[in-house]
CSV table of N, CA and C in Angstrom, one decimal:
chain,number,residue,atom,x,y,z
A,1,UNK,N,239.2,65.9,-114.2
A,1,UNK,CA,238.7,64.7,-114.8
A,1,UNK,C,237.3,64.5,-114.6
A,2,UNK,N,236.8,63.5,-115.3
A,2,UNK,CA,235.4,63.1,-115.2
A,2,UNK,C,235.2,62.2,-114.0
A,3,UNK,N,234.2,62.5,-113.2
A,3,UNK,CA,234.0,61.7,-112.0
A,3,UNK,C,232.6,61.1,-111.8
A,4,UNK,N,231.6,61.7,-112.5
A,4,UNK,CA,230.2,61.3,-112.4
A,4,UNK,C,229.5,61.2,-113.7
A,5,UNK,N,228.4,60.7,-113.7
A,5,UNK,CA,227.6,60.6,-114.9
A,5,UNK,C,227.2,62.0,-115.4
A,6,UNK,N,227.0,62.9,-114.5
A,6,UNK,CA,226.7,64.3,-114.9
A,6,UNK,C,227.9,64.9,-115.6
A,7,UNK,N,229.1,64.6,-115.1
A,7,UNK,CA,230.3,65.2,-115.7
A,7,UNK,C,230.4,64.6,-117.2
A,8,UNK,N,230.1,63.4,-117.4
A,8,UNK,CA,230.1,62.8,-118.7
A,8,UNK,C,229.0,63.5,-119.6
A,9,UNK,N,227.8,63.6,-119.1
A,9,UNK,CA,226.8,64.3,-119.8
A,9,UNK,C,227.2,65.7,-120.2
A,10,UNK,N,227.7,66.5,-119.3
A,10,UNK,CA,228.2,67.8,-119.6
A,10,UNK,C,229.2,67.8,-120.7
A,11,UNK,N,230.2,66.9,-120.6
A,11,UNK,CA,231.3,66.8,-121.6
A,11,UNK,C,230.7,66.5,-122.9
A,12,UNK,N,229.8,65.6,-123.0
A,12,UNK,CA,229.2,65.3,-124.3
A,12,UNK,C,228.4,66.5,-124.9
A,13,UNK,N,227.6,67.1,-124.0
A,13,UNK,CA,226.9,68.3,-124.4
A,13,UNK,C,227.8,69.4,-124.9
A,14,UNK,N,229.0,69.5,-124.4
A,14,UNK,CA,229.9,70.5,-124.9
A,14,UNK,C,230.8,70.1,-126.0
A,15,UNK,N,230.6,68.8,-126.5
A,15,UNK,CA,231.2,68.4,-127.7
A,15,UNK,C,232.3,67.3,-127.6
A,16,UNK,N,232.5,66.8,-126.4
A,16,UNK,CA,233.5,65.7,-126.2
A,16,UNK,C,233.0,64.4,-126.9
A,17,UNK,N,234.0,63.7,-127.4
A,17,UNK,CA,233.7,62.4,-128.1
A,17,UNK,C,234.4,61.3,-127.3
A,18,UNK,N,235.2,61.6,-126.3
A,18,UNK,CA,235.9,60.6,-125.5
A,18,UNK,C,236.2,61.2,-124.2
A,19,UNK,N,236.4,60.4,-123.2
A,19,UNK,CA,236.8,60.8,-121.9
A,19,UNK,C,237.2,59.6,-121.1
A,20,UNK,N,237.8,59.8,-120.0
A,20,UNK,CA,238.2,58.7,-119.1
A,20,UNK,C,237.8,59.0,-117.7
A,21,UNK,N,237.5,57.9,-117.0
A,21,UNK,CA,237.2,58.0,-115.6
A,21,UNK,C,237.7,56.7,-114.8
A,22,UNK,N,239.0,56.4,-115.2
A,22,UNK,CA,239.6,55.2,-114.5
A,22,UNK,C,239.8,55.4,-113.0
A,23,UNK,N,240.2,56.6,-112.6
A,23,UNK,CA,240.5,56.8,-111.2
A,23,UNK,C,239.2,56.6,-110.3
A,24,UNK,N,238.0,57.1,-110.6
A,24,UNK,CA,236.9,56.8,-109.8
A,24,UNK,C,236.5,55.4,-109.8
A,25,UNK,N,236.6,54.7,-110.9
A,25,UNK,CA,236.3,53.3,-110.9
A,25,UNK,C,237.3,52.5,-110.1
A,26,UNK,N,238.6,52.8,-110.1
A,26,UNK,CA,239.6,52.1,-109.3
A,26,UNK,C,239.3,52.4,-107.8
A,27,UNK,N,239.0,53.7,-107.5
A,27,UNK,CA,238.7,54.0,-106.1
A,27,UNK,C,237.5,53.2,-105.6
A,28,UNK,N,236.5,53.1,-106.4
A,28,UNK,CA,235.3,52.3,-106.0
A,28,UNK,C,235.6,50.8,-105.9
A,29,UNK,N,236.5,50.3,-106.7
A,29,UNK,CA,236.9,48.9,-106.7
A,29,UNK,C,237.8,48.7,-105.4
A,30,UNK,N,238.6,49.7,-105.1
A,30,UNK,CA,239.5,49.5,-103.9
A,30,UNK,C,238.6,49.6,-102.6
A,31,UNK,N,237.6,50.4,-102.6
A,31,UNK,CA,236.7,50.5,-101.5
A,31,UNK,C,235.8,49.3,-101.3
A,32,UNK,N,235.3,48.8,-102.4
A,32,UNK,CA,234.2,47.8,-102.3
A,32,UNK,C,234.4,46.5,-103.2
A,33,UNK,N,235.6,46.4,-103.7
A,33,UNK,CA,235.9,45.2,-104.6
A,33,UNK,C,235.1,45.3,-105.9
A,34,UNK,N,234.9,44.1,-106.5
A,34,UNK,CA,234.2,44.0,-107.7
A,34,UNK,C,232.8,44.6,-107.6
A,35,UNK,N,232.1,44.3,-106.5
A,35,UNK,CA,230.8,44.8,-106.3
A,35,UNK,C,230.7,46.3,-106.2
A,36,UNK,N,231.8,46.9,-105.6
A,36,UNK,CA,231.9,48.4,-105.4
A,36,UNK,C,232.0,49.0,-106.8
A,37,UNK,N,232.9,48.5,-107.6
A,37,UNK,CA,233.1,49.0,-109.0
A,37,UNK,C,231.8,48.9,-109.8
A,38,UNK,N,231.2,47.7,-109.7
A,38,UNK,CA,229.9,47.5,-110.4
A,38,UNK,C,228.9,48.5,-110.0
A,39,UNK,N,228.7,48.7,-108.7
A,39,UNK,CA,227.8,49.7,-108.2
A,39,UNK,C,228.1,51.1,-108.7
A,40,UNK,N,229.3,51.5,-108.7
A,40,UNK,CA,229.7,52.8,-109.2
A,40,UNK,C,229.3,52.9,-110.7
A,41,UNK,N,229.6,51.9,-111.5
A,41,UNK,CA,229.2,51.9,-112.9
A,41,UNK,C,227.7,52.0,-113.1
A,42,UNK,N,227.0,51.3,-112.3
A,42,UNK,CA,225.5,51.3,-112.4
A,42,UNK,C,225.0,52.7,-112.1
A,43,UNK,N,225.6,53.3,-111.1
A,43,UNK,CA,225.2,54.7,-110.7
A,43,UNK,C,225.5,55.7,-111.8
A,44,UNK,N,226.7,55.5,-112.5
A,44,UNK,CA,227.1,56.3,-113.6
A,44,UNK,C,226.1,56.1,-114.7
A,45,UNK,N,225.7,54.9,-115.0
A,45,UNK,CA,224.7,54.7,-116.1
A,45,UNK,C,223.4,55.3,-115.7
A,46,UNK,N,223.0,55.2,-114.5
A,46,UNK,CA,221.7,55.8,-114.1
A,46,UNK,C,221.7,57.4,-114.3
A,47,UNK,N,222.9,58.0,-113.9
A,47,UNK,CA,223.0,59.4,-114.1
A,47,UNK,C,222.9,59.8,-115.5
A,48,UNK,N,223.6,59.0,-116.4
A,48,UNK,CA,223.5,59.3,-117.8
A,48,UNK,C,222.1,59.2,-118.4
A,49,UNK,N,221.4,58.1,-118.0
A,49,UNK,CA,220.0,58.0,-118.4
A,49,UNK,C,219.2,59.1,-117.9
A,50,UNK,N,219.4,59.6,-116.7
A,50,UNK,CA,218.6,60.8,-116.2
A,50,UNK,C,218.9,62.0,-117.1
A,51,UNK,N,220.2,62.2,-117.4
A,51,UNK,CA,220.5,63.4,-118.2
A,51,UNK,C,219.9,63.3,-119.6
A,52,UNK,N,219.9,62.1,-120.2
A,52,UNK,CA,219.2,61.9,-121.4
A,52,UNK,C,217.7,62.2,-121.3
A,53,UNK,N,217.1,61.7,-120.3
A,53,UNK,CA,215.7,61.9,-120.0
A,53,UNK,C,215.3,63.4,-119.9
A,54,UNK,N,216.1,64.1,-119.1
A,54,UNK,CA,215.8,65.5,-118.8
A,54,UNK,C,216.0,66.4,-120.0
A,55,UNK,N,216.9,66.0,-120.9
A,55,UNK,CA,217.1,66.8,-122.1
A,55,UNK,C,216.3,66.3,-123.3
A,56,UNK,N,215.6,65.2,-123.2
A,56,UNK,CA,214.9,64.6,-124.3
A,56,UNK,C,215.7,64.0,-125.3
A,57,UNK,N,216.9,63.6,-124.9
A,57,UNK,CA,217.9,63.0,-125.9
A,57,UNK,C,217.8,61.4,-125.7
A,58,UNK,N,217.8,60.8,-126.9
A,58,UNK,CA,217.8,59.3,-126.9
A,58,UNK,C,219.2,58.8,-127.0
A,59,UNK,N,220.1,59.5,-127.6
A,59,UNK,CA,221.5,59.1,-127.9
A,59,UNK,C,222.5,60.2,-127.5
A,60,UNK,N,223.7,59.8,-127.4
A,60,UNK,CA,224.8,60.8,-127.1
A,60,UNK,C,224.8,61.9,-128.2
A,61,UNK,N,224.6,61.5,-129.4
A,61,UNK,CA,224.6,62.5,-130.5
A,61,UNK,C,223.5,63.5,-130.3
A,62,UNK,N,222.3,63.1,-129.8
A,62,UNK,CA,221.2,64.0,-129.6
A,62,UNK,C,221.5,64.9,-128.3
A,63,UNK,N,222.2,64.3,-127.4
A,63,UNK,CA,222.6,65.0,-126.2
A,63,UNK,C,223.5,66.2,-126.6
A,64,UNK,N,224.4,65.9,-127.5
A,64,UNK,CA,225.4,66.9,-127.9
A,64,UNK,C,224.7,68.1,-128.6
A,65,UNK,N,223.5,67.8,-129.2
A,65,UNK,CA,222.7,68.9,-129.8
A,65,UNK,C,221.6,69.5,-128.9
A,66,UNK,N,221.5,69.0,-127.7
A,66,UNK,CA,220.5,69.5,-126.8
A,66,UNK,C,220.8,71.0,-126.5
A,67,UNK,N,219.8,71.8,-126.2
A,67,UNK,CA,220.0,73.2,-125.8
A,67,UNK,C,220.8,73.2,-124.5
A,68,UNK,N,221.7,74.2,-124.5
A,68,UNK,CA,222.6,74.4,-123.3
A,68,UNK,C,222.3,75.7,-122.7
A,69,UNK,N,222.5,75.7,-121.4
A,69,UNK,CA,222.3,77.0,-120.6
A,69,UNK,C,223.7,77.3,-120.0
A,70,UNK,N,224.4,78.1,-120.6
A,70,UNK,CA,225.8,78.4,-120.2
A,70,UNK,C,225.9,79.8,-119.7
A,71,UNK,N,226.8,80.0,-118.7
A,71,UNK,CA,227.1,81.3,-118.2
A,71,UNK,C,227.7,82.2,-119.3
A,72,UNK,N,227.7,83.5,-119.1
A,72,UNK,CA,228.3,84.4,-120.1
A,72,UNK,C,229.8,84.1,-120.2
A,73,UNK,N,230.4,83.8,-119.1
A,73,UNK,CA,231.9,83.6,-119.2
A,73,UNK,C,232.2,82.4,-120.0
A,74,UNK,N,231.5,81.3,-119.7
A,74,UNK,CA,231.7,80.0,-120.4
A,74,UNK,C,231.3,80.2,-121.9
A,75,UNK,N,230.2,80.9,-122.2
A,75,UNK,CA,229.8,81.1,-123.6
A,75,UNK,C,230.9,81.9,-124.3
A,76,UNK,N,231.4,82.9,-123.7
A,76,UNK,CA,232.5,83.7,-124.4
A,76,UNK,C,233.7,82.8,-124.6
A,77,UNK,N,234.1,82.0,-123.7
A,77,UNK,CA,235.3,81.1,-123.8
A,77,UNK,C,235.1,80.2,-125.0
A,78,UNK,N,233.9,79.6,-125.1
A,78,UNK,CA,233.6,78.6,-126.2
A,78,UNK,C,233.6,79.3,-127.5
A,79,UNK,N,233.0,80.5,-127.6
A,79,UNK,CA,233.0,81.3,-128.8
A,79,UNK,C,234.4,81.6,-129.3
A,80,UNK,N,235.3,81.9,-128.3
A,80,UNK,CA,236.7,82.2,-128.7
A,80,UNK,C,237.4,81.0,-129.3
A,81,UNK,N,237.0,79.8,-128.9
A,81,UNK,CA,237.6,78.6,-129.4
A,81,UNK,C,237.3,78.3,-130.9
A,82,UNK,N,236.1,78.8,-131.3
A,82,UNK,CA,235.6,78.5,-132.6
A,82,UNK,C,236.0,79.5,-133.6
């Protein structure tokens, strides 16, 4: 599952249009209450902004089109899906 902003950015870059991360939010809420959940979501947002900045993407659609650096194994697996 998705656990971090980087996980979300990778999923978008690989073509995902939706994803869920209820478990990490609930864990953060259980550990720190409302403020803990809010801090987790702010960190998530910060990570996504960083991914957009580093790839030169202003939107998730642009992030999905950003150049990818994939290992040969992952590239072959993706090619087989298409």
